[in-house]
mmCIF file of C-alpha atoms in Angstrom:
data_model
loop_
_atom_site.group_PDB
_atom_site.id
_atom_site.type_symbol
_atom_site.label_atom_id
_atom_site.label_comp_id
_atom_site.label_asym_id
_atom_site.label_seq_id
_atom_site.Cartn_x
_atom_site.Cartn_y
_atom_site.Cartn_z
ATOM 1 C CA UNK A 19 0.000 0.000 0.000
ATOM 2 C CA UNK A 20 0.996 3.545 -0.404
ATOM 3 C CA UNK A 21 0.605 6.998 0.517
ATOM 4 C CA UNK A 22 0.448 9.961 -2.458
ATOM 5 C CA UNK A 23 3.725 10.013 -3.110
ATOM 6 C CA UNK A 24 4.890 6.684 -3.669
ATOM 7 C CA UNK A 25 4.263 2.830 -3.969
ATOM 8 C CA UNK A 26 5.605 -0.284 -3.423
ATOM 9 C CA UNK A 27 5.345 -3.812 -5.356
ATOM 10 C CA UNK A 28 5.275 -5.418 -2.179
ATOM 11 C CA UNK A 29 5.524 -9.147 -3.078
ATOM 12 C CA UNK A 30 8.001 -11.340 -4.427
ATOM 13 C CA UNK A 31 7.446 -14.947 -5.918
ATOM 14 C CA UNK A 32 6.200 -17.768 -4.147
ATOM 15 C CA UNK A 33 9.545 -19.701 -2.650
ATOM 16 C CA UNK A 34 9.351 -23.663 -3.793
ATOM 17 C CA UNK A 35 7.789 -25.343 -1.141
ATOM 18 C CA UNK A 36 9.150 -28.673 -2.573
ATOM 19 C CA UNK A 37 7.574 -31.729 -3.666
ATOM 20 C CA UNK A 38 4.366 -33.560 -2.246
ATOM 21 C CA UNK A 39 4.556 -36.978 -1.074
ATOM 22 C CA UNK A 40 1.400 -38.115 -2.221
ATOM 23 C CA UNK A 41 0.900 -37.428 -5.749
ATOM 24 C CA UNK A 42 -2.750 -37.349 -5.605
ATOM 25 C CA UNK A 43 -2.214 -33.741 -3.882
ATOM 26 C CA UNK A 44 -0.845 -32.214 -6.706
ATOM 27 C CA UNK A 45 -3.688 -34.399 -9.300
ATOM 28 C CA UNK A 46 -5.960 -32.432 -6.795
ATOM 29 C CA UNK A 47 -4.211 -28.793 -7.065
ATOM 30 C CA UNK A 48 -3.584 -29.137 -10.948
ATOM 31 C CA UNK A 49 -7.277 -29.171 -10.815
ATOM 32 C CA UNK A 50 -8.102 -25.472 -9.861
ATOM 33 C CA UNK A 51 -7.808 -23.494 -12.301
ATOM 34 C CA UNK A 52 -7.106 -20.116 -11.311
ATOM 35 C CA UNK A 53 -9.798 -17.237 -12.345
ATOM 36 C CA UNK A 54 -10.122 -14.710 -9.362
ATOM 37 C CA UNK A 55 -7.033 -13.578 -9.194
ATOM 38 C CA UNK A 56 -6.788 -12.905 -12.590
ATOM 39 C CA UNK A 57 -10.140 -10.736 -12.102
ATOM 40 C CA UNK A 58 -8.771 -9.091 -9.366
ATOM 41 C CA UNK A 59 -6.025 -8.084 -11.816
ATOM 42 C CA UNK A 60 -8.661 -6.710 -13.923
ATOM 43 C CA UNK A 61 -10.613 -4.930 -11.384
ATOM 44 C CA UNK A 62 -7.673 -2.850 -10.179
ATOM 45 C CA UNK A 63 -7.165 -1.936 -14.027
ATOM 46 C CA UNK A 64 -10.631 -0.813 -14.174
ATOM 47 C CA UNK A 65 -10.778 1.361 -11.442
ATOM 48 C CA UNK A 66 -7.089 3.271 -12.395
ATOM 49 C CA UNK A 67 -8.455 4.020 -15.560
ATOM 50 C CA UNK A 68 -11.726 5.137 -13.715
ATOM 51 C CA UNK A 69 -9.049 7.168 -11.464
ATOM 52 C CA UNK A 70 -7.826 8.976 -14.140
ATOM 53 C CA UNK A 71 -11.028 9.497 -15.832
ATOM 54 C CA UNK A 72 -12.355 11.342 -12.543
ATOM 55 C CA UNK A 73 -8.775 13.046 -12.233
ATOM 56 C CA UNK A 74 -8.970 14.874 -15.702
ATOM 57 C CA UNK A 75 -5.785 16.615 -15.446
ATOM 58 C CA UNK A 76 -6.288 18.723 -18.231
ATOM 59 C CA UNK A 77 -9.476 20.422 -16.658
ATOM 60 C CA UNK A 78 -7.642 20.911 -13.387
ATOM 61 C CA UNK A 79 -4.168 22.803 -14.131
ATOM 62 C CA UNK A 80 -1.812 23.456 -11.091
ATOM 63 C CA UNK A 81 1.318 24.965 -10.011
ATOM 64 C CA UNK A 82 3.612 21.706 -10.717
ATOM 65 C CA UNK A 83 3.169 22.542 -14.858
ATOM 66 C CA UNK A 84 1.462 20.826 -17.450
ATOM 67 C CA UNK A 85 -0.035 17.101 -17.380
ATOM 68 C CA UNK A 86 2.623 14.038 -17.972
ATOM 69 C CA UNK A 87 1.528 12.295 -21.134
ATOM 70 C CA UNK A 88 -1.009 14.902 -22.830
ATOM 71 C CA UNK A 89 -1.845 12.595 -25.733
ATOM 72 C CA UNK A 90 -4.094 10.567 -23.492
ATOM 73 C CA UNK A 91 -6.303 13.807 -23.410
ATOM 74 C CA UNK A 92 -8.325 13.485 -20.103
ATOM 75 C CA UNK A 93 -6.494 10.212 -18.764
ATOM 76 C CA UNK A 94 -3.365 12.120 -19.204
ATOM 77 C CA UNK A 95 -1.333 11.932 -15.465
ATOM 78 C CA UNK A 96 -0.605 14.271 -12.819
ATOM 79 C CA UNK A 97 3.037 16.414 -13.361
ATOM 80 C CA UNK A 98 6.000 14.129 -12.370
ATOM 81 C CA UNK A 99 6.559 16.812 -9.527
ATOM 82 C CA UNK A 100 3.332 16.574 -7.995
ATOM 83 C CA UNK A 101 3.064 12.500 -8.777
ATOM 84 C CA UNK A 102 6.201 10.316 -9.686
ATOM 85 C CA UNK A 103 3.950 7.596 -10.042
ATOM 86 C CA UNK A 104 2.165 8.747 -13.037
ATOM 87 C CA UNK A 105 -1.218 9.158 -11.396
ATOM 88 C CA UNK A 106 -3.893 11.115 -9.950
ATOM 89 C CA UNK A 107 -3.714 13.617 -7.845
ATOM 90 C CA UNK A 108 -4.523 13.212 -4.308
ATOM 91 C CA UNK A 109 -7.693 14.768 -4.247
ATOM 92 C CA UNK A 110 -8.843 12.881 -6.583
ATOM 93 C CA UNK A 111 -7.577 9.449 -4.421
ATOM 94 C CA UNK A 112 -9.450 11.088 -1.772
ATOM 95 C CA UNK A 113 -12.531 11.539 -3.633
ATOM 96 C CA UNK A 114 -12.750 7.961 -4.781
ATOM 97 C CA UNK A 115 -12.195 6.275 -1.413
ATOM 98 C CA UNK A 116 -8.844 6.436 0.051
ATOM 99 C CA UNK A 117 -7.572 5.737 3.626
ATOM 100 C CA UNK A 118 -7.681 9.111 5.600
ATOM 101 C CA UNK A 119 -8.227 8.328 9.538
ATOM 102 C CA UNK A 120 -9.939 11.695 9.929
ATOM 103 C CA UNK A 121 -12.864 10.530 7.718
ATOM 104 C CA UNK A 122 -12.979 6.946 8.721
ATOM 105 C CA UNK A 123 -13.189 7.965 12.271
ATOM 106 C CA UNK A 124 -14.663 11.482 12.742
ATOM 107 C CA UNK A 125 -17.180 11.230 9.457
ATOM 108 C CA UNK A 126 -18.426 7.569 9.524
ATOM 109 C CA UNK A 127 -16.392 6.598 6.656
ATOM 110 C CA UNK A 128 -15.375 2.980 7.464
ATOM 111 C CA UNK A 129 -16.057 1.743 3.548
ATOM 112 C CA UNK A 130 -12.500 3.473 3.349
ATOM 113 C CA UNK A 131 -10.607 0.402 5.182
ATOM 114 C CA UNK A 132 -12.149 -1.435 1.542
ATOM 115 C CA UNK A 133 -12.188 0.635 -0.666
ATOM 116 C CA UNK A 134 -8.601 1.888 -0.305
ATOM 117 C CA UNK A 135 -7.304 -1.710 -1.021
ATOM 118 C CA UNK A 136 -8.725 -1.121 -5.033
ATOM 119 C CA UNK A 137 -7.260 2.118 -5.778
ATOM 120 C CA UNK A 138 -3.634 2.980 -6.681
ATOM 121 C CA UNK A 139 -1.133 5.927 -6.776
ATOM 122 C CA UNK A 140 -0.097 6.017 -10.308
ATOM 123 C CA UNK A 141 0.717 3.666 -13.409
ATOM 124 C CA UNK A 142 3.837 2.338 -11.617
ATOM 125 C CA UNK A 143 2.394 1.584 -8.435
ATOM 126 C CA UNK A 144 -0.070 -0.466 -10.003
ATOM 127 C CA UNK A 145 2.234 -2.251 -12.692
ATOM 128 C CA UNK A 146 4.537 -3.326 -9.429
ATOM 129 C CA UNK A 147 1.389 -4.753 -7.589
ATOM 130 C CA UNK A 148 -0.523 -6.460 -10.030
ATOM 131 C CA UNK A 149 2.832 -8.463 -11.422
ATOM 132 C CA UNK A 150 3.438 -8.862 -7.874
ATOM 133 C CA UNK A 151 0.245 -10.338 -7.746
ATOM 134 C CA UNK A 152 0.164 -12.481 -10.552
ATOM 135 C CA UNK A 153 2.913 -14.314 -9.378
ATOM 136 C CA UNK A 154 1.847 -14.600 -5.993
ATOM 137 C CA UNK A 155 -1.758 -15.604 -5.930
ATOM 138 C CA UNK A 156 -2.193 -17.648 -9.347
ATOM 139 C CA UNK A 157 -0.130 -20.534 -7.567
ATOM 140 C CA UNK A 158 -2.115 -20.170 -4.385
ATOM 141 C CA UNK A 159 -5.311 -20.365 -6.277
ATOM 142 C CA UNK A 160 -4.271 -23.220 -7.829
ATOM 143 C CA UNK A 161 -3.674 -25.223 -4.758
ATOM 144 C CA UNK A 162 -6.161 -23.810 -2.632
ATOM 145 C CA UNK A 163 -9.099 -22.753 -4.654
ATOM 146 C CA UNK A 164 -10.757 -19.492 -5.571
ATOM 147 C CA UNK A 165 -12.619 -19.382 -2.275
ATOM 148 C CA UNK A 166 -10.045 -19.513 0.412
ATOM 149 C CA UNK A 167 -7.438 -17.299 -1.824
ATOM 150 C CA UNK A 168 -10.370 -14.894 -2.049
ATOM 151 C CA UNK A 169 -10.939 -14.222 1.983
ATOM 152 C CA UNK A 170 -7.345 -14.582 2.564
ATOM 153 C CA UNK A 171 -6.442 -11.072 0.130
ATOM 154 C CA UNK A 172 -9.850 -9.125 0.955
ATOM 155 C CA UNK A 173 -9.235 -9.773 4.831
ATOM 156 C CA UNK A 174 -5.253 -9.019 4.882
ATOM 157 C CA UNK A 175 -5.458 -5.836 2.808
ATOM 158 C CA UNK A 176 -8.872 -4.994 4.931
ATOM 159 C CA UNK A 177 -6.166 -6.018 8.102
ATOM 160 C CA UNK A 178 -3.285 -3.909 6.660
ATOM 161 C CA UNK A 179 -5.921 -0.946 6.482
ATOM 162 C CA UNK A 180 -6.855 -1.115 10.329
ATOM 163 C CA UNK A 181 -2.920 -1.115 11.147
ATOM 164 C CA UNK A 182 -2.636 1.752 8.982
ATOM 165 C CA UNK A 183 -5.080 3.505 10.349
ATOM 166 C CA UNK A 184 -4.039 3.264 13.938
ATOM 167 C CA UNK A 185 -1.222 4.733 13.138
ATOM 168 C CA UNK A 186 -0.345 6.603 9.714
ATOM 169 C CA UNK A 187 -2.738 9.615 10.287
ATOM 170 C CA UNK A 188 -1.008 12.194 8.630
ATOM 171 C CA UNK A 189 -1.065 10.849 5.017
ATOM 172 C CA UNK A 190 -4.054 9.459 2.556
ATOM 173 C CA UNK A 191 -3.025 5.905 1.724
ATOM 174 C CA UNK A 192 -3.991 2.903 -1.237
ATOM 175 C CA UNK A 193 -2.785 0.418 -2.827
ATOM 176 C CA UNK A 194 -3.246 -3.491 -2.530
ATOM 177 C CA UNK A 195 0.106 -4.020 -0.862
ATOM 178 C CA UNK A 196 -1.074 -5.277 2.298
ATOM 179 C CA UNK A 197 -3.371 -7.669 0.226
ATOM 180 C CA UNK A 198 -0.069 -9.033 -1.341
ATOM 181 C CA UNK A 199 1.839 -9.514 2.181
ATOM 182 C CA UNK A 200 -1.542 -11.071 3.121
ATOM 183 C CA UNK A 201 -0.772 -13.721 0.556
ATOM 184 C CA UNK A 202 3.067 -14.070 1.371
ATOM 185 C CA UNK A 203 2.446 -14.266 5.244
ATOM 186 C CA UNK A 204 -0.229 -17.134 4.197
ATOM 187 C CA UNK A 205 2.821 -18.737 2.562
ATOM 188 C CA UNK A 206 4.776 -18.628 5.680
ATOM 189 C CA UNK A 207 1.938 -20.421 8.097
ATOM 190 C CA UNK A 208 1.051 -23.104 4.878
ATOM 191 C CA UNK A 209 4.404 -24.135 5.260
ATOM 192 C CA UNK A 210 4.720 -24.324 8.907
ATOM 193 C CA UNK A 211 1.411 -25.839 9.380
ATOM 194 C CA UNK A 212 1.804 -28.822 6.528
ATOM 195 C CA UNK A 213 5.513 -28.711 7.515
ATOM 196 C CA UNK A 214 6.040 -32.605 7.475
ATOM 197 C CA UNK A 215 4.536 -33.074 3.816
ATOM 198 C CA UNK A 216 7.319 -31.012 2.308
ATOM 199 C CA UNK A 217 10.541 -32.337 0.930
ATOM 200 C CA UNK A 218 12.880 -29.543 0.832
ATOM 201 C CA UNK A 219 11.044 -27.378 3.839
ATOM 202 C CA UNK A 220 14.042 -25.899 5.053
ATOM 203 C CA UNK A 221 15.224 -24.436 2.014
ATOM 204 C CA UNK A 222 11.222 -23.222 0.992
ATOM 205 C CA UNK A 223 11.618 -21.560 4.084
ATOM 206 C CA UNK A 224 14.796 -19.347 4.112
ATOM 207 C CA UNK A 225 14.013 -18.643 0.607
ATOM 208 C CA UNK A 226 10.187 -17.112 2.024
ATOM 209 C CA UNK A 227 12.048 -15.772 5.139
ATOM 210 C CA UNK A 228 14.877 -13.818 1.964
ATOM 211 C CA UNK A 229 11.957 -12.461 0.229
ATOM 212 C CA UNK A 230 9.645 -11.347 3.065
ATOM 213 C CA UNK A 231 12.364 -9.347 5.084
ATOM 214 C CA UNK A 232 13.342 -7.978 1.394
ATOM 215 C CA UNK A 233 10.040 -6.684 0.738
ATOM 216 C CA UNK A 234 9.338 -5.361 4.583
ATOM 217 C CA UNK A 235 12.657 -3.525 4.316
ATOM 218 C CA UNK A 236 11.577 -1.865 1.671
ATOM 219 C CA UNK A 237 8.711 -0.258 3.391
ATOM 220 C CA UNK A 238 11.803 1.570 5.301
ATOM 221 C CA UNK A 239 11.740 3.818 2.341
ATOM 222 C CA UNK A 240 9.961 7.164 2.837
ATOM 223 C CA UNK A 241 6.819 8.172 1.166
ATOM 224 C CA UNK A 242 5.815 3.921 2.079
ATOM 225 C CA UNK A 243 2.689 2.732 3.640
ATOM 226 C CA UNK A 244 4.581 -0.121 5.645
ATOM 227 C CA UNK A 245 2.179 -0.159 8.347
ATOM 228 C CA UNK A 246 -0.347 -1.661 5.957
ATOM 229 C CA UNK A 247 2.135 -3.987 4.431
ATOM 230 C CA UNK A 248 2.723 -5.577 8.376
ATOM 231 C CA UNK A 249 -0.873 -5.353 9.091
ATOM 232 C CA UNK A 250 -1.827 -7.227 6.107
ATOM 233 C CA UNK A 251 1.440 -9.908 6.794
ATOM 234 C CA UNK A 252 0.209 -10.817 10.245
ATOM 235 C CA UNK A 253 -3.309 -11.118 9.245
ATOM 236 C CA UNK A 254 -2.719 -12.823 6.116
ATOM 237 C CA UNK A 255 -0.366 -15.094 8.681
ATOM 238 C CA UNK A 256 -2.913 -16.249 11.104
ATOM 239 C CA UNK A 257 -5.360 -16.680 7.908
ATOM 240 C CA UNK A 258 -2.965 -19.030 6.234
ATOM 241 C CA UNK A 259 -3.138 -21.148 9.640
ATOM 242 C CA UNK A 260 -7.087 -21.127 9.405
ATOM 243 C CA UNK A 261 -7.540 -21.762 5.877
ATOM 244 C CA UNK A 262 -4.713 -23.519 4.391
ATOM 245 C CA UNK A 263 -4.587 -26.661 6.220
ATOM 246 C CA UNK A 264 -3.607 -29.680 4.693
ATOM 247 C CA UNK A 265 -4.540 -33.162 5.386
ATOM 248 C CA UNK A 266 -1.381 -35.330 6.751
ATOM 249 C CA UNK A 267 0.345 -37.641 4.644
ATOM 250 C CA UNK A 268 -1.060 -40.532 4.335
ATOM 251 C CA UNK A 269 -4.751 -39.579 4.608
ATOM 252 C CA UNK A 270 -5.449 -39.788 1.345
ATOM 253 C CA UNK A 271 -4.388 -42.858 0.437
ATOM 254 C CA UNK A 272 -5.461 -44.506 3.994
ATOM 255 C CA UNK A 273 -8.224 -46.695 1.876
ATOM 256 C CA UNK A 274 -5.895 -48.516 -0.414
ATOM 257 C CA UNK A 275 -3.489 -49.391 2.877
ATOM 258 C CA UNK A 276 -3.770 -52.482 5.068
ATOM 259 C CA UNK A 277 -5.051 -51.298 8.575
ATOM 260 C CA UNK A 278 -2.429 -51.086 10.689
ATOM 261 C CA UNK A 279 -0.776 -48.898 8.537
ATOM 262 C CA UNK A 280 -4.268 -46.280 7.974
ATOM 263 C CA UNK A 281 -4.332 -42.844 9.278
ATOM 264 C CA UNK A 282 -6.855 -42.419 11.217
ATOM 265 C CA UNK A 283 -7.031 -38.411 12.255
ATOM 266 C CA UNK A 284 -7.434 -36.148 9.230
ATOM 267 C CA UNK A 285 -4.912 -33.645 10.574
ATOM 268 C CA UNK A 286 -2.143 -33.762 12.942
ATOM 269 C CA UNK A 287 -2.320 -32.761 16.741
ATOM 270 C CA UNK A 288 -0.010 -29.747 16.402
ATOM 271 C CA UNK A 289 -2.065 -28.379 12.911
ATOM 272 C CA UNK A 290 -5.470 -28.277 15.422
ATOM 273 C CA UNK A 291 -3.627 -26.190 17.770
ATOM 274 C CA UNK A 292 -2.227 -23.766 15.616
ATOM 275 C CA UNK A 293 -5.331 -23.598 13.599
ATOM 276 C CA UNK A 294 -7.584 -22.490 17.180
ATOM 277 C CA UNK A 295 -4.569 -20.222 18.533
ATOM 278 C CA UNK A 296 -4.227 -18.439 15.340
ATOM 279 C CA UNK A 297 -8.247 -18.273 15.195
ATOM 280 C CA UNK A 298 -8.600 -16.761 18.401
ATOM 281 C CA UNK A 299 -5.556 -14.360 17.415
ATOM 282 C CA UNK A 300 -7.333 -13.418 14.425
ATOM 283 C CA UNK A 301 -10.634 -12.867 15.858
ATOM 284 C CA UNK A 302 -8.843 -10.390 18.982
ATOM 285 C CA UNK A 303 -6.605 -8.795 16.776
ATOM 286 C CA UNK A 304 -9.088 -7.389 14.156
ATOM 287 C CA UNK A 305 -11.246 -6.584 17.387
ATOM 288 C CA UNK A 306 -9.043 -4.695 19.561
ATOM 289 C CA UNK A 307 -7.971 -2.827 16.091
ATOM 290 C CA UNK A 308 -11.569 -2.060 14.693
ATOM 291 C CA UNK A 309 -12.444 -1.011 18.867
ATOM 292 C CA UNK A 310 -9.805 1.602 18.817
ATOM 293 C CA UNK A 311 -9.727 2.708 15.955
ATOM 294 C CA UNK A 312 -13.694 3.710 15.768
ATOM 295 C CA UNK A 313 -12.549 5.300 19.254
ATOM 296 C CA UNK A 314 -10.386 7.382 17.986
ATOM 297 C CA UNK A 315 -7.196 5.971 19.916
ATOM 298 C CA UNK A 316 -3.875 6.986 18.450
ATOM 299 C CA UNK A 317 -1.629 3.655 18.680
ATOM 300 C CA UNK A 318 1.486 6.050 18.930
ATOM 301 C CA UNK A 319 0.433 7.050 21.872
ATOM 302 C CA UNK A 320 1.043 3.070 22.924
ATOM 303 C CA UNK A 321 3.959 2.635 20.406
ATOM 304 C CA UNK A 322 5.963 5.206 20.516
ATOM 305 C CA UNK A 323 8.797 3.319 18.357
ATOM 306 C CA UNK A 324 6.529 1.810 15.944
ATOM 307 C CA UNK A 325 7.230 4.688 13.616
ATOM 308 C CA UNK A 326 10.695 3.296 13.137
ATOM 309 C CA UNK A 327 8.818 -0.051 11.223
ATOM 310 C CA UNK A 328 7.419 2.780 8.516
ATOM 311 C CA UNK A 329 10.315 4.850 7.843
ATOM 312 C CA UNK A 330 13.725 5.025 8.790
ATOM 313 C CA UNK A 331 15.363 8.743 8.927
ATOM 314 C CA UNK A 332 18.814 9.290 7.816
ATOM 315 C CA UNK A 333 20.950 11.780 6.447
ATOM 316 C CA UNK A 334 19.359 11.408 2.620
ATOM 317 C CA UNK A 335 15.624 11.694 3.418
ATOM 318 C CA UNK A 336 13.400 12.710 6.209
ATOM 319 C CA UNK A 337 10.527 10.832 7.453
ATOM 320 C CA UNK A 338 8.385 13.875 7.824
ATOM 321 C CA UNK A 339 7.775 14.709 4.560
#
């Protein structure tokens, strides 16, 4: 997700989380074929060229010069200056639905924690996510179906809104960033929870581990929504432990095995525990959020470090901008 200024891809390709065991796992996830995300894809199209279309840039002239890419008439983006991106300006972002904490909170506005997730900052922002996207979530919707893959990105980005929220209230902010570290945290707990149907687990997992702390460090940058990007990885986290369980090897295949050798629990003891303790997580997390947020709480006042996870100041930039 991203403020006005800037963007962030905010995903990187799913790690290999090695070979079933049982082949008729992957007969079963070569049978999805993936459709949502691809519409998602679509969607997010739609509404940027909707953006623009509200935007008219030519009807609006400012002090940062002429519009960037006249030809496209009213489409035609925002002056570099005012929008690197190539988009909209911000009023217009703010028109169409983006995250502002004054209006979700003070004006009743709560549709913003949704409809922020569609819209994006400019051409590049939305070229970074979507690719990001397609490389993320067509293999998860191939394993896991259109349903699960569908809850999993509408609650982390709705997730990496609330965190936002909370505590980014100086800046408007979109994008479907914390959607996308939705997905890769689900990666992370799909792993860990069907950990002993993997053959190469360890490597899947410093590979995800490389890519995730890549992608989070990134959100260092100025101008970088990466409060949404962590709310969205922790929700999409506990998600993945709800709703990408995985029967245990062997279950499967326990009718065409001689009886002392059948499975007989579905899942494994440890996958039921982490499945109810990330539940319950979920469930108190997006609580406690949604509860102070609609109370107007400022969770800097109860983190005052947790700036430091959305920008880093040094010498070259300032996080104050």
């Amino acid at each position: 997700m991203a403020n006005v200024e800037a963007g962030t891809g905010g995903a990187g390709k799913r790690a290999g989380g090695g070979a079933y065991y049982y082949e008729e796992a992957e007969a079963e996830e070569r049978a999805w074929t993936a459709w949502l995300v691809p519409l998602i894809v679509v969607a997010c199209v739609a509404v940027f060229v909707a953006e623009m279309y509200v935007n008219n840039c030519p009807a609006h002239p400012g002090p940062f010069g002429s519009c960037t890419a006249r030809f496209l008439h009213r489409v035609s983006f925002q002056p570099v200056r005012e929008n690197p991106l190539l988009g909209p300006s911000s009023s217009t972002l703010d028109k169409l639905g983006a995250l502002e904490w004054n209006k979700v909170v003070h004006q009743s506005q709560g549709w913003r924690l949704v409809t922020c997730i569609w819209l994006h900052a400019g051409l590049i922002h939305l070229l970074a996510n979507m690719l990001s996207l397609l490389f993320v979530g067509i293999r998860l919707e191939q394993q896991f179906g259109f349903v699960r893959i569908g809850i999993l990105y509408l609650l982390s980005g709705f997730g990496g809104a609330v965190l936002s929220a909370l505590l980014l209230k100086n800046n408007i902010s979109v994008g479907a960033s914390g959607a996308l570290f939705g997905l890769l945290g689900a990666m992370l707990s799909e792993l860990i929870i069907n950990w002993t149907i993997y053959s190469n687990r360890v490597a899947a997992l410093l590979t995800l581990m490389v890519i995730i702390v890549i992608n989070l460090g990134i959100g260092l940058f100025p101008h970088v929504d990466n409060f949404a990007h962590i709310g969205g990885f922790l929700s999409g986290f506990l998600l993945g432990f709800v709703l990408l369980i995985r029967p245990q090897f062997g279950w499967l295949e326990r009718d065409d095995l001689p009886p002392s050798a059948q499975v007989t629990s579905k899942y494994k003891a440890y996958q039921y525990v982490l499945w109810v303790i990330a539940l319950l997580l979920l469930i108190a997390g997006f609580a406690v959020g949604l509860v102070m947020l609609f109370r107007g709480v400022n969770g800097n006042d109860h983190c005052h470090w947790c700036h430091y996870l959305n920008c880093v100041p040094t010498s070259r930039w300032s996080c104050d901008d």
